[in-house]
Amino acid sequence: MSNSNRYKKAQIATMIGIGVNLLLAILKTVGGIVGNSRALIADAVHSASDVISSVAVLVGIRAAQKPPDSEHPYGHGKSENVATLIVAILLVIVGFEIIYNAILSVLDGAVESNTSMIALYIIIFSIVVKEALFQYKFRLGTKIKSPALIADAWHHRSDAISSVVALIGIGLSIVGAAFGIPYLGYLDPVASAVIALIIMYMGYQLAKEAVSMSLEVVLTDEETEAMRKTVIGIDKVRQIDRLIARSHGSYVIIDIKISVDADITVEEGHHIARIVKQTLLGNHEEVKDVNVHVNPY
């Protein structure tokens, strides 16, 4: 898949996510206010953070399309990791805010005992929509190898999980009001606190992954085995002296030293090096650039 087609698919998926999340955030906010549910309002905040994070991902994906320049000779692939880190930080901040408000509401005794069924219907609808968005973005992100899109997909999954928690809290709160069990009303703000913990955990996991990829992690021997087989199968390559493949955002940069017969001309050595580069680029779509050094055998 070409880079332009890859980024186009990622942009379309991200824009779909922005539109759906915006509608869900509005729906949940209205439903939370009308239905007297703190858990649903907390979930609305989560959906609103999805909108902001998707915008950050969209900016990162567009920046990653820029061709290499003098300051970024290997391209702008890490822009997607920066976008992923922004998403992660946003999740943690949102989580802190929600859990803080939940604790205050419980301590103040400001719990709702008349949560409406409308809140329950909205949260069920949200769970179905967010899980569908997760499946769509995760599959596409994996296919086109986009870390930012995969991160955004997990943001949708975290929203779906938080909606399940909200569903439990809202449902039990409604049961408590129907059967005269006042303490069940506390489960609505408690559910919002649990949602906050889920959001913060997802943020931590995404931040850890984004930082790791930004440090240009070197691929293991197992991960580069197929690349080595590709090179060693090329005619006139006598051996591989060294192969280092490092992540650069959503793609891989390879530095390789090969040995060729010592008595061939410089032009022939250059030709072999060019074939090595073209073969690696053609056979491994995750490889963006290859630097080949030729040694005498």
PDB file of C-alpha atoms in Angstrom:
ATOM      1  CA  MET A   1       0.000   0.000   0.000  1.00  0.00           C
ATOM      2  CA  SER A   2       1.431   3.405  -1.007  1.00  0.00           C
ATOM      3  CA  ASN A   3       2.063   5.995   1.700  1.00  0.00           C
ATOM      4  CA  SER A   4      -0.422   8.428   0.146  1.00  0.00           C
ATOM      5  CA  ASN A   5      -3.173   5.780   0.135  1.00  0.00           C
ATOM      6  CA  ARG A   6      -2.219   4.737   3.678  1.00  0.00           C
ATOM      7  CA  TYR A   7      -2.499   8.258   5.026  1.00  0.00           C
ATOM      8  CA  LYS A   8      -5.707   8.913   3.118  1.00  0.00           C
ATOM      9  CA  LYS A   9      -7.367   5.890   4.748  1.00  0.00           C
ATOM     10  CA  ALA A  10      -6.093   6.984   8.173  1.00  0.00           C
ATOM     11  CA  GLN A  11      -7.437  10.518   7.663  1.00  0.00           C
ATOM     12  CA  ILE A  12     -10.880   9.263   6.619  1.00  0.00           C
ATOM     13  CA  ALA A  13     -11.052   6.942   9.663  1.00  0.00           C
ATOM     14  CA  THR A  14     -10.002   9.750  11.990  1.00  0.00           C
ATOM     15  CA  MET A  15     -12.546  12.199  10.564  1.00  0.00           C
ATOM     16  CA  ILE A  16     -15.304   9.595  10.972  1.00  0.00           C
ATOM     17  CA  GLY A  17     -14.249   9.202  14.588  1.00  0.00           C
ATOM     18  CA  ILE A  18     -14.351  12.959  15.169  1.00  0.00           C
ATOM     19  CA  GLY A  19     -17.886  13.224  13.809  1.00  0.00           C
ATOM     20  CA  VAL A  20     -19.234  10.251  15.768  1.00  0.00           C
ATOM     21  CA  ASN A  21     -17.554  11.302  19.017  1.00  0.00           C
ATOM     22  CA  LEU A  22     -18.868  14.843  18.718  1.00  0.00           C
ATOM     23  CA  LEU A  23     -22.424  13.561  18.358  1.00  0.00           C
ATOM     24  CA  LEU A  24     -21.978  11.105  21.251  1.00  0.00           C
ATOM     25  CA  ALA A  25     -20.494  13.789  23.516  1.00  0.00           C
ATOM     26  CA  ILE A  26     -23.465  16.064  22.886  1.00  0.00           C
ATOM     27  CA  LEU A  27     -25.957  13.203  23.304  1.00  0.00           C
ATOM     28  CA  LYS A  28     -24.362  12.013  26.557  1.00  0.00           C
ATOM     29  CA  THR A  29     -24.152  15.522  27.998  1.00  0.00           C
ATOM     30  CA  VAL A  30     -27.812  16.218  27.319  1.00  0.00           C
ATOM     31  CA  GLY A  31     -28.768  12.735  28.532  1.00  0.00           C
ATOM     32  CA  GLY A  32     -26.650  13.085  31.674  1.00  0.00           C
ATOM     33  CA  ILE A  33     -28.253  16.401  32.578  1.00  0.00           C
ATOM     34  CA  VAL A  34     -31.816  15.377  31.738  1.00  0.00           C
ATOM     35  CA  GLY A  35     -31.368  11.883  33.190  1.00  0.00           C
ATOM     36  CA  ASN A  36     -29.566  13.047  36.357  1.00  0.00           C
ATOM     37  CA  SER A  37     -26.501  10.834  35.867  1.00  0.00           C
ATOM     38  CA  ARG A  38     -22.960  11.822  36.871  1.00  0.00           C
ATOM     39  CA  ALA A  39     -21.622   8.645  35.274  1.00  0.00           C
ATOM     40  CA  LEU A  40     -23.132   9.583  31.915  1.00  0.00           C
ATOM     41  CA  ILE A  41     -21.735  13.115  32.154  1.00  0.00           C
ATOM     42  CA  ALA A  42     -18.305  11.634  32.961  1.00  0.00           C
ATOM     43  CA  ASP A  43     -18.681   9.425  29.916  1.00  0.00           C
ATOM     44  CA  ALA A  44     -19.595  12.508  27.888  1.00  0.00           C
ATOM     45  CA  VAL A  45     -16.321  14.129  28.984  1.00  0.00           C
ATOM     46  CA  HIS A  46     -14.520  11.002  27.824  1.00  0.00           C
ATOM     47  CA  SER A  47     -16.208  11.203  24.422  1.00  0.00           C
ATOM     48  CA  ALA A  48     -15.311  14.901  24.201  1.00  0.00           C
ATOM     49  CA  SER A  49     -11.677  14.002  24.899  1.00  0.00           C
ATOM     50  CA  ASP A  50     -11.975  11.528  22.028  1.00  0.00           C
ATOM     51  CA  VAL A  51     -12.808  14.445  19.734  1.00  0.00           C
ATOM     52  CA  ILE A  52      -9.752  16.401  20.857  1.00  0.00           C
ATOM     53  CA  SER A  53      -7.477  13.359  20.634  1.00  0.00           C
ATOM     54  CA  SER A  54      -8.743  12.495  17.161  1.00  0.00           C
ATOM     55  CA  VAL A  55      -7.959  16.037  16.028  1.00  0.00           C
ATOM     56  CA  ALA A  56      -4.449  15.610  17.452  1.00  0.00           C
ATOM     57  CA  VAL A  57      -4.105  12.302  15.605  1.00  0.00           C
ATOM     58  CA  LEU A  58      -5.327  13.907  12.375  1.00  0.00           C
ATOM     59  CA  VAL A  59      -2.712  16.665  12.705  1.00  0.00           C
ATOM     60  CA  GLY A  60      -0.025  14.063  13.410  1.00  0.00           C
ATOM     61  CA  ILE A  61      -1.022  11.911  10.444  1.00  0.00           C
ATOM     62  CA  ARG A  62      -0.968  14.891   8.088  1.00  0.00           C
ATOM     63  CA  ALA A  63       2.424  16.010   9.415  1.00  0.00           C
ATOM     64  CA  ALA A  64       3.794  12.490   8.881  1.00  0.00           C
ATOM     65  CA  GLN A  65       2.992  12.775   5.155  1.00  0.00           C
ATOM     66  CA  LYS A  66       5.551  15.538   4.653  1.00  0.00           C
ATOM     67  CA  PRO A  67       8.513  14.392   2.578  1.00  0.00           C
ATOM     68  CA  PRO A  68      12.036  14.280   4.052  1.00  0.00           C
ATOM     69  CA  ASP A  69      13.887  17.603   4.254  1.00  0.00           C
ATOM     70  CA  SER A  70      17.257  18.891   5.472  1.00  0.00           C
ATOM     71  CA  GLU A  71      16.139  18.924   9.108  1.00  0.00           C
ATOM     72  CA  HIS A  72      14.250  15.612   8.904  1.00  0.00           C
ATOM     73  CA  PRO A  73      16.216  13.413   6.458  1.00  0.00           C
ATOM     74  CA  TYR A  74      14.246  10.311   7.481  1.00  0.00           C
ATOM     75  CA  GLY A  75      10.863  11.945   7.082  1.00  0.00           C
ATOM     76  CA  HIS A  76       8.253  13.004   9.640  1.00  0.00           C
ATOM     77  CA  GLY A  77       6.985   9.586  10.750  1.00  0.00           C
ATOM     78  CA  LYS A  78       7.451  10.414  14.425  1.00  0.00           C
ATOM     79  CA  SER A  79       4.718  13.021  14.159  1.00  0.00           C
ATOM     80  CA  GLU A  80       2.276  10.149  14.680  1.00  0.00           C
ATOM     81  CA  ASN A  81       4.044   9.229  17.932  1.00  0.00           C
ATOM     82  CA  VAL A  82       3.823  12.825  19.123  1.00  0.00           C
ATOM     83  CA  ALA A  83       0.087  12.719  18.407  1.00  0.00           C
ATOM     84  CA  THR A  84      -0.144   9.440  20.338  1.00  0.00           C
ATOM     85  CA  LEU A  85       1.604  11.030  23.327  1.00  0.00           C
ATOM     86  CA  ILE A  86      -0.820  13.967  23.239  1.00  0.00           C
ATOM     87  CA  VAL A  87      -3.727  11.512  23.328  1.00  0.00           C
ATOM     88  CA  ALA A  88      -2.155   9.730  26.302  1.00  0.00           C
ATOM     89  CA  ILE A  89      -1.569  12.909  28.306  1.00  0.00           C
ATOM     90  CA  LEU A  90      -5.117  14.034  27.573  1.00  0.00           C
ATOM     91  CA  LEU A  91      -6.507  10.740  28.877  1.00  0.00           C
ATOM     92  CA  VAL A  92      -4.632  11.080  32.167  1.00  0.00           C
ATOM     93  CA  ILE A  93      -5.756  14.694  32.677  1.00  0.00           C
ATOM     94  CA  VAL A  94      -9.379  13.816  31.933  1.00  0.00           C
ATOM     95  CA  GLY A  95      -9.175  10.857  34.322  1.00  0.00           C
ATOM     96  CA  PHE A  96      -7.918  13.024  37.178  1.00  0.00           C
ATOM     97  CA  GLU A  97     -10.691  15.557  36.605  1.00  0.00           C
ATOM     98  CA  ILE A  98     -13.454  12.941  36.594  1.00  0.00           C
ATOM     99  CA  ILE A  99     -12.246  11.090  39.672  1.00  0.00           C
ATOM    100  CA  TYR A 100     -11.827  14.370  41.567  1.00  0.00           C
ATOM    101  CA  ASN A 101     -15.425  15.372  40.846  1.00  0.00           C
ATOM    102  CA  ALA A 102     -16.685  11.876  41.727  1.00  0.00           C
ATOM    103  CA  ILE A 103     -14.954  11.943  45.129  1.00  0.00           C
ATOM    104  CA  LEU A 104     -16.347  15.401  45.864  1.00  0.00           C
ATOM    105  CA  SER A 105     -19.897  14.321  45.011  1.00  0.00           C
ATOM    106  CA  VAL A 106     -19.703  11.267  47.290  1.00  0.00           C
ATOM    107  CA  LEU A 107     -18.183  13.238  50.187  1.00  0.00           C
ATOM    108  CA  ASP A 108     -20.813  15.950  49.811  1.00  0.00           C
ATOM    109  CA  GLY A 109     -23.598  13.379  49.583  1.00  0.00           C
ATOM    110  CA  ALA A 110     -24.614  14.926  46.264  1.00  0.00           C
ATOM    111  CA  VAL A 111     -25.918  11.734  44.698  1.00  0.00           C
ATOM    112  CA  GLU A 112     -28.879  11.317  42.408  1.00  0.00           C
ATOM    113  CA  SER A 113     -31.725   9.001  43.366  1.00  0.00           C
ATOM    114  CA  ASN A 114     -33.891   9.699  40.351  1.00  0.00           C
ATOM    115  CA  THR A 115     -31.715   8.701  37.436  1.00  0.00           C
ATOM    116  CA  SER A 116     -33.845   8.449  34.312  1.00  0.00           C
ATOM    117  CA  MET A 117     -34.120   5.500  31.947  1.00  0.00           C
ATOM    118  CA  ILE A 118     -33.063   7.821  29.118  1.00  0.00           C
ATOM    119  CA  ALA A 119     -29.528   7.709  30.526  1.00  0.00           C
ATOM    120  CA  LEU A 120     -29.591   3.927  30.312  1.00  0.00           C
ATOM    121  CA  TYR A 121     -30.726   3.920  26.680  1.00  0.00           C
ATOM    122  CA  ILE A 122     -28.060   6.433  25.669  1.00  0.00           C
ATOM    123  CA  ILE A 123     -25.255   4.504  27.334  1.00  0.00           C
ATOM    124  CA  ILE A 124     -26.281   1.245  25.636  1.00  0.00           C
ATOM    125  CA  PHE A 125     -26.307   3.007  22.265  1.00  0.00           C
ATOM    126  CA  SER A 126     -22.874   4.479  23.025  1.00  0.00           C
ATOM    127  CA  ILE A 127     -21.370   1.088  23.872  1.00  0.00           C
ATOM    128  CA  VAL A 128     -22.437  -0.375  20.530  1.00  0.00           C
ATOM    129  CA  VAL A 129     -21.177   2.607  18.521  1.00  0.00           C
ATOM    130  CA  LYS A 130     -17.811   2.892  20.317  1.00  0.00           C
ATOM    131  CA  GLU A 131     -17.032  -0.814  20.042  1.00  0.00           C
ATOM    132  CA  ALA A 132     -17.801  -0.628  16.312  1.00  0.00           C
ATOM    133  CA  LEU A 133     -15.420   2.353  15.988  1.00  0.00           C
ATOM    134  CA  PHE A 134     -12.723   0.474  17.881  1.00  0.00           C
ATOM    135  CA  GLN A 135     -12.962  -2.565  15.616  1.00  0.00           C
ATOM    136  CA  TYR A 136     -12.870  -0.390  12.484  1.00  0.00           C
ATOM    137  CA  LYS A 137      -9.901   1.777  13.510  1.00  0.00           C
ATOM    138  CA  PHE A 138      -7.874  -0.992  15.140  1.00  0.00           C
ATOM    139  CA  ARG A 139      -8.132  -3.261  12.096  1.00  0.00           C
ATOM    140  CA  LEU A 140      -7.302  -0.417   9.723  1.00  0.00           C
ATOM    141  CA  GLY A 141      -4.477   0.902  11.924  1.00  0.00           C
ATOM    142  CA  THR A 142      -2.942  -2.576  12.100  1.00  0.00           C
ATOM    143  CA  LYS A 143      -3.283  -3.044   8.350  1.00  0.00           C
ATOM    144  CA  ILE A 144      -1.638   0.269   7.430  1.00  0.00           C
ATOM    145  CA  LYS A 145       0.770   0.218  10.411  1.00  0.00           C
ATOM    146  CA  SER A 146      -0.327   3.527  11.933  1.00  0.00           C
ATOM    147  CA  PRO A 147       0.503   3.820  15.665  1.00  0.00           C
ATOM    148  CA  ALA A 148      -1.566   6.999  16.018  1.00  0.00           C
ATOM    149  CA  LEU A 149      -4.653   5.354  14.513  1.00  0.00           C
ATOM    150  CA  ILE A 150      -4.209   2.292  16.737  1.00  0.00           C
ATOM    151  CA  ALA A 151      -3.873   4.596  19.759  1.00  0.00           C
ATOM    152  CA  ASP A 152      -7.064   6.368  18.762  1.00  0.00           C
ATOM    153  CA  ALA A 153      -8.780   2.991  18.368  1.00  0.00           C
ATOM    154  CA  TRP A 154      -7.825   2.059  21.934  1.00  0.00           C
ATOM    155  CA  HIS A 155      -9.219   5.392  23.042  1.00  0.00           C
ATOM    156  CA  HIS A 156     -12.552   4.259  21.561  1.00  0.00           C
ATOM    157  CA  ARG A 157     -12.221   0.910  23.362  1.00  0.00           C
ATOM    158  CA  SER A 158     -11.533   2.683  26.658  1.00  0.00           C
ATOM    159  CA  ASP A 159     -14.643   4.780  26.049  1.00  0.00           C
ATOM    160  CA  ALA A 160     -16.666   1.625  25.377  1.00  0.00           C
ATOM    161  CA  ILE A 161     -15.352   0.019  28.582  1.00  0.00           C
ATOM    162  CA  SER A 162     -16.100   3.147  30.585  1.00  0.00           C
ATOM    163  CA  SER A 163     -19.597   3.138  29.113  1.00  0.00           C
ATOM    164  CA  VAL A 164     -20.088  -0.435  30.393  1.00  0.00           C
ATOM    165  CA  VAL A 165     -19.083   0.756  33.864  1.00  0.00           C
ATOM    166  CA  ALA A 166     -21.454   3.699  33.517  1.00  0.00           C
ATOM    167  CA  LEU A 167     -24.173   1.263  32.434  1.00  0.00           C
ATOM    168  CA  ILE A 168     -23.720  -0.731  35.652  1.00  0.00           C
ATOM    169  CA  GLY A 169     -23.716   2.381  37.818  1.00  0.00           C
ATOM    170  CA  ILE A 170     -26.731   3.915  36.118  1.00  0.00           C
ATOM    171  CA  GLY A 171     -28.624   0.622  36.089  1.00  0.00           C
ATOM    172  CA  LEU A 172     -28.089  -0.029  39.797  1.00  0.00           C
ATOM    173  CA  SER A 173     -28.937   3.568  40.624  1.00  0.00           C
ATOM    174  CA  ILE A 174     -32.253   3.165  38.783  1.00  0.00           C
ATOM    175  CA  VAL A 175     -32.889  -0.120  40.611  1.00  0.00           C
ATOM    176  CA  GLY A 176     -32.162   1.601  43.933  1.00  0.00           C
ATOM    177  CA  ALA A 177     -34.658   4.366  43.178  1.00  0.00           C
ATOM    178  CA  ALA A 178     -37.309   1.842  42.076  1.00  0.00           C
ATOM    179  CA  PHE A 179     -37.008  -0.399  45.143  1.00  0.00           C
ATOM    180  CA  GLY A 180     -36.246   2.241  47.747  1.00  0.00           C
ATOM    181  CA  ILE A 181     -32.562   1.399  48.305  1.00  0.00           C
ATOM    182  CA  PRO A 182     -30.944   4.853  48.717  1.00  0.00           C
ATOM    183  CA  TYR A 183     -27.310   3.718  48.968  1.00  0.00           C
ATOM    184  CA  LEU A 184     -27.437   2.347  45.408  1.00  0.00           C
ATOM    185  CA  GLY A 185     -27.611   5.983  44.307  1.00  0.00           C
ATOM    186  CA  TYR A 186     -23.923   6.287  45.232  1.00  0.00           C
ATOM    187  CA  LEU A 187     -23.028   3.773  42.553  1.00  0.00           C
ATOM    188  CA  ASP A 188     -23.546   6.372  39.832  1.00  0.00           C
ATOM    189  CA  PRO A 189     -20.677   8.670  40.976  1.00  0.00           C
ATOM    190  CA  VAL A 190     -18.651   5.612  42.008  1.00  0.00           C
ATOM    191  CA  ALA A 191     -19.029   4.346  38.434  1.00  0.00           C
ATOM    192  CA  SER A 192     -17.694   7.673  37.172  1.00  0.00           C
ATOM    193  CA  ALA A 193     -14.623   7.246  39.429  1.00  0.00           C
ATOM    194  CA  VAL A 194     -14.024   3.750  38.032  1.00  0.00           C
ATOM    195  CA  ILE A 195     -14.324   5.221  34.536  1.00  0.00           C
ATOM    196  CA  ALA A 196     -11.626   7.725  35.495  1.00  0.00           C
ATOM    197  CA  LEU A 197      -9.270   4.934  36.559  1.00  0.00           C
ATOM    198  CA  ILE A 198      -9.825   3.137  33.249  1.00  0.00           C
ATOM    199  CA  ILE A 199      -9.118   6.334  31.314  1.00  0.00           C
ATOM    200  CA  MET A 200      -5.919   7.005  33.267  1.00  0.00           C
ATOM    201  CA  TYR A 201      -4.657   3.447  32.790  1.00  0.00           C
ATOM    202  CA  MET A 202      -5.202   3.618  29.027  1.00  0.00           C
ATOM    203  CA  GLY A 203      -3.349   6.940  28.989  1.00  0.00           C
ATOM    204  CA  TYR A 204      -0.397   5.420  30.828  1.00  0.00           C
ATOM    205  CA  GLN A 205      -0.168   2.474  28.428  1.00  0.00           C
ATOM    206  CA  LEU A 206      -0.317   4.693  25.338  1.00  0.00           C
ATOM    207  CA  ALA A 207       2.269   7.125  26.739  1.00  0.00           C
ATOM    208  CA  LYS A 208       4.673   4.269  27.486  1.00  0.00           C
ATOM    209  CA  GLU A 209       4.316   2.933  23.940  1.00  0.00           C
ATOM    210  CA  ALA A 210       4.676   6.378  22.326  1.00  0.00           C
ATOM    211  CA  VAL A 211       7.838   7.192  24.275  1.00  0.00           C
ATOM    212  CA  SER A 212       9.317   3.782  23.462  1.00  0.00           C
ATOM    213  CA  MET A 213       8.738   4.226  19.722  1.00  0.00           C
ATOM    214  CA  SER A 214      10.047   7.809  19.787  1.00  0.00           C
ATOM    215  CA  LEU A 215      13.369   6.510  21.134  1.00  0.00           C
ATOM    216  CA  GLU A 216      13.924   4.623  17.861  1.00  0.00           C
ATOM    217  CA  VAL A 217      13.761   1.126  19.291  1.00  0.00           C
ATOM    218  CA  VAL A 218      16.000  -1.311  17.418  1.00  0.00           C
ATOM    219  CA  LEU A 219      14.132  -4.343  16.104  1.00  0.00           C
ATOM    220  CA  THR A 220      15.143  -7.741  17.497  1.00  0.00           C
ATOM    221  CA  ASP A 221      16.869 -10.488  15.494  1.00  0.00           C
ATOM    222  CA  GLU A 222      13.536 -12.320  15.289  1.00  0.00           C
ATOM    223  CA  GLU A 223      11.825  -9.226  13.874  1.00  0.00           C
ATOM    224  CA  THR A 224      14.552  -8.718  11.236  1.00  0.00           C
ATOM    225  CA  GLU A 225      14.942 -12.382  10.255  1.00  0.00           C
ATOM    226  CA  ALA A 226      12.755 -12.016   7.145  1.00  0.00           C
ATOM    227  CA  MET A 227      14.774  -8.963   6.060  1.00  0.00           C
ATOM    228  CA  ARG A 228      18.040 -10.892   6.449  1.00  0.00           C
ATOM    229  CA  LYS A 229      16.686 -13.747   4.356  1.00  0.00           C
ATOM    230  CA  THR A 230      15.683 -11.261   1.667  1.00  0.00           C
ATOM    231  CA  VAL A 231      19.200  -9.790   1.481  1.00  0.00           C
ATOM    232  CA  ILE A 232      21.151 -13.040   1.680  1.00  0.00           C
ATOM    233  CA  GLY A 233      19.078 -14.361  -1.232  1.00  0.00           C
ATOM    234  CA  ILE A 234      20.253 -11.552  -3.514  1.00  0.00           C
ATOM    235  CA  ASP A 235      22.795 -12.585  -6.140  1.00  0.00           C
ATOM    236  CA  LYS A 236      26.460 -11.637  -5.403  1.00  0.00           C
ATOM    237  CA  VAL A 237      25.802 -10.752  -1.745  1.00  0.00           C
ATOM    238  CA  ARG A 238      28.326 -12.984   0.018  1.00  0.00           C
ATOM    239  CA  GLN A 239      27.280 -12.210   3.601  1.00  0.00           C
ATOM    240  CA  ILE A 240      25.607  -9.670   5.879  1.00  0.00           C
ATOM    241  CA  ASP A 241      28.145  -8.058   8.212  1.00  0.00           C
ATOM    242  CA  ARG A 242      25.569  -6.032  10.135  1.00  0.00           C
ATOM    243  CA  LEU A 243      21.870  -5.193   9.873  1.00  0.00           C
ATOM    244  CA  ILE A 244      20.229  -2.682  12.173  1.00  0.00           C
ATOM    245  CA  ALA A 245      16.531  -1.911  11.708  1.00  0.00           C
ATOM    246  CA  ARG A 246      15.094   0.879  13.849  1.00  0.00           C
ATOM    247  CA  SER A 247      11.555   2.117  14.211  1.00  0.00           C
ATOM    248  CA  HIS A 248      10.831   5.646  13.047  1.00  0.00           C
ATOM    249  CA  GLY A 249       7.195   6.188  13.883  1.00  0.00           C
ATOM    250  CA  SER A 250       5.054   3.999  11.679  1.00  0.00           C
ATOM    251  CA  TYR A 251       7.904   2.793   9.479  1.00  0.00           C
ATOM    252  CA  VAL A 252      11.394   1.270   9.710  1.00  0.00           C
ATOM    253  CA  ILE A 253      14.832   2.562   8.676  1.00  0.00           C
ATOM    254  CA  ILE A 254      17.545  -0.027   7.905  1.00  0.00           C
ATOM    255  CA  ASP A 255      21.323   0.376   8.119  1.00  0.00           C
ATOM    256  CA  ILE A 256      23.066  -2.622   6.582  1.00  0.00           C
ATOM    257  CA  LYS A 257      26.629  -3.655   5.792  1.00  0.00           C
ATOM    258  CA  ILE A 258      27.125  -6.347   3.180  1.00  0.00           C
ATOM    259  CA  SER A 259      30.182  -8.122   1.824  1.00  0.00           C
ATOM    260  CA  VAL A 260      30.766  -8.643  -1.906  1.00  0.00           C
ATOM    261  CA  ASP A 261      33.661 -10.087  -3.903  1.00  0.00           C
ATOM    262  CA  ALA A 262      36.731  -7.906  -3.425  1.00  0.00           C
ATOM    263  CA  ASP A 263      37.788  -7.989  -7.087  1.00  0.00           C
ATOM    264  CA  ILE A 264      34.638  -6.404  -8.589  1.00  0.00           C
ATOM    265  CA  THR A 265      34.527  -2.772  -9.709  1.00  0.00           C
ATOM    266  CA  VAL A 266      33.155   0.094  -7.627  1.00  0.00           C
ATOM    267  CA  GLU A 267      30.320   0.419 -10.143  1.00  0.00           C
ATOM    268  CA  GLU A 268      29.375  -3.246  -9.700  1.00  0.00           C
ATOM    269  CA  GLY A 269      29.444  -2.864  -5.917  1.00  0.00           C
ATOM    270  CA  HIS A 270      27.211   0.177  -6.171  1.00  0.00           C
ATOM    271  CA  HIS A 271      24.807  -1.756  -8.420  1.00  0.00           C
ATOM    272  CA  ILE A 272      24.557  -4.598  -5.866  1.00  0.00           C
ATOM    273  CA  ALA A 273      23.906  -2.083  -3.077  1.00  0.00           C
ATOM    274  CA  ARG A 274      21.134  -0.489  -5.124  1.00  0.00           C
ATOM    275  CA  ILE A 275      19.503  -3.889  -5.695  1.00  0.00           C
ATOM    276  CA  VAL A 276      19.666  -4.613  -1.939  1.00  0.00           C
ATOM    277  CA  LYS A 277      17.912  -1.341  -1.170  1.00  0.00           C
ATOM    278  CA  GLN A 278      15.235  -1.739  -3.846  1.00  0.00           C
ATOM    279  CA  THR A 279      14.557  -5.360  -2.853  1.00  0.00           C
ATOM    280  CA  LEU A 280      14.113  -4.512   0.824  1.00  0.00           C
ATOM    281  CA  LEU A 281      11.815  -1.590  -0.016  1.00  0.00           C
ATOM    282  CA  GLY A 282       9.799  -3.727  -2.426  1.00  0.00           C
ATOM    283  CA  ASN A 283       9.456  -6.836  -0.248  1.00  0.00           C
ATOM    284  CA  HIS A 284       8.874  -5.207   3.155  1.00  0.00           C
ATOM    285  CA  GLU A 285       6.252  -2.454   3.104  1.00  0.00           C
ATOM    286  CA  GLU A 286       7.161  -1.255   6.616  1.00  0.00           C
ATOM    287  CA  VAL A 287      10.664  -0.302   5.389  1.00  0.00           C
ATOM    288  CA  LYS A 288      10.876   3.368   4.439  1.00  0.00           C
ATOM    289  CA  ASP A 289      14.611   3.811   3.748  1.00  0.00           C
ATOM    290  CA  VAL A 290      17.747   1.652   3.526  1.00  0.00           C
ATOM    291  CA  ASN A 291      21.361   2.725   3.937  1.00  0.00           C
ATOM    292  CA  VAL A 292      23.737   0.165   2.401  1.00  0.00           C
ATOM    293  CA  HIS A 293      27.498  -0.013   3.077  1.00  0.00           C
ATOM    294  CA  VAL A 294      29.575  -2.364   0.911  1.00  0.00           C
ATOM    295  CA  ASN A 295      32.609  -4.250   2.315  1.00  0.00           C
ATOM    296  CA  PRO A 296      35.102  -6.466   0.428  1.00  0.00           C
ATOM    297  CA  TYR A 297      34.713 -10.186   1.114  1.00  0.00           C
TER     298      TYR A 297
END
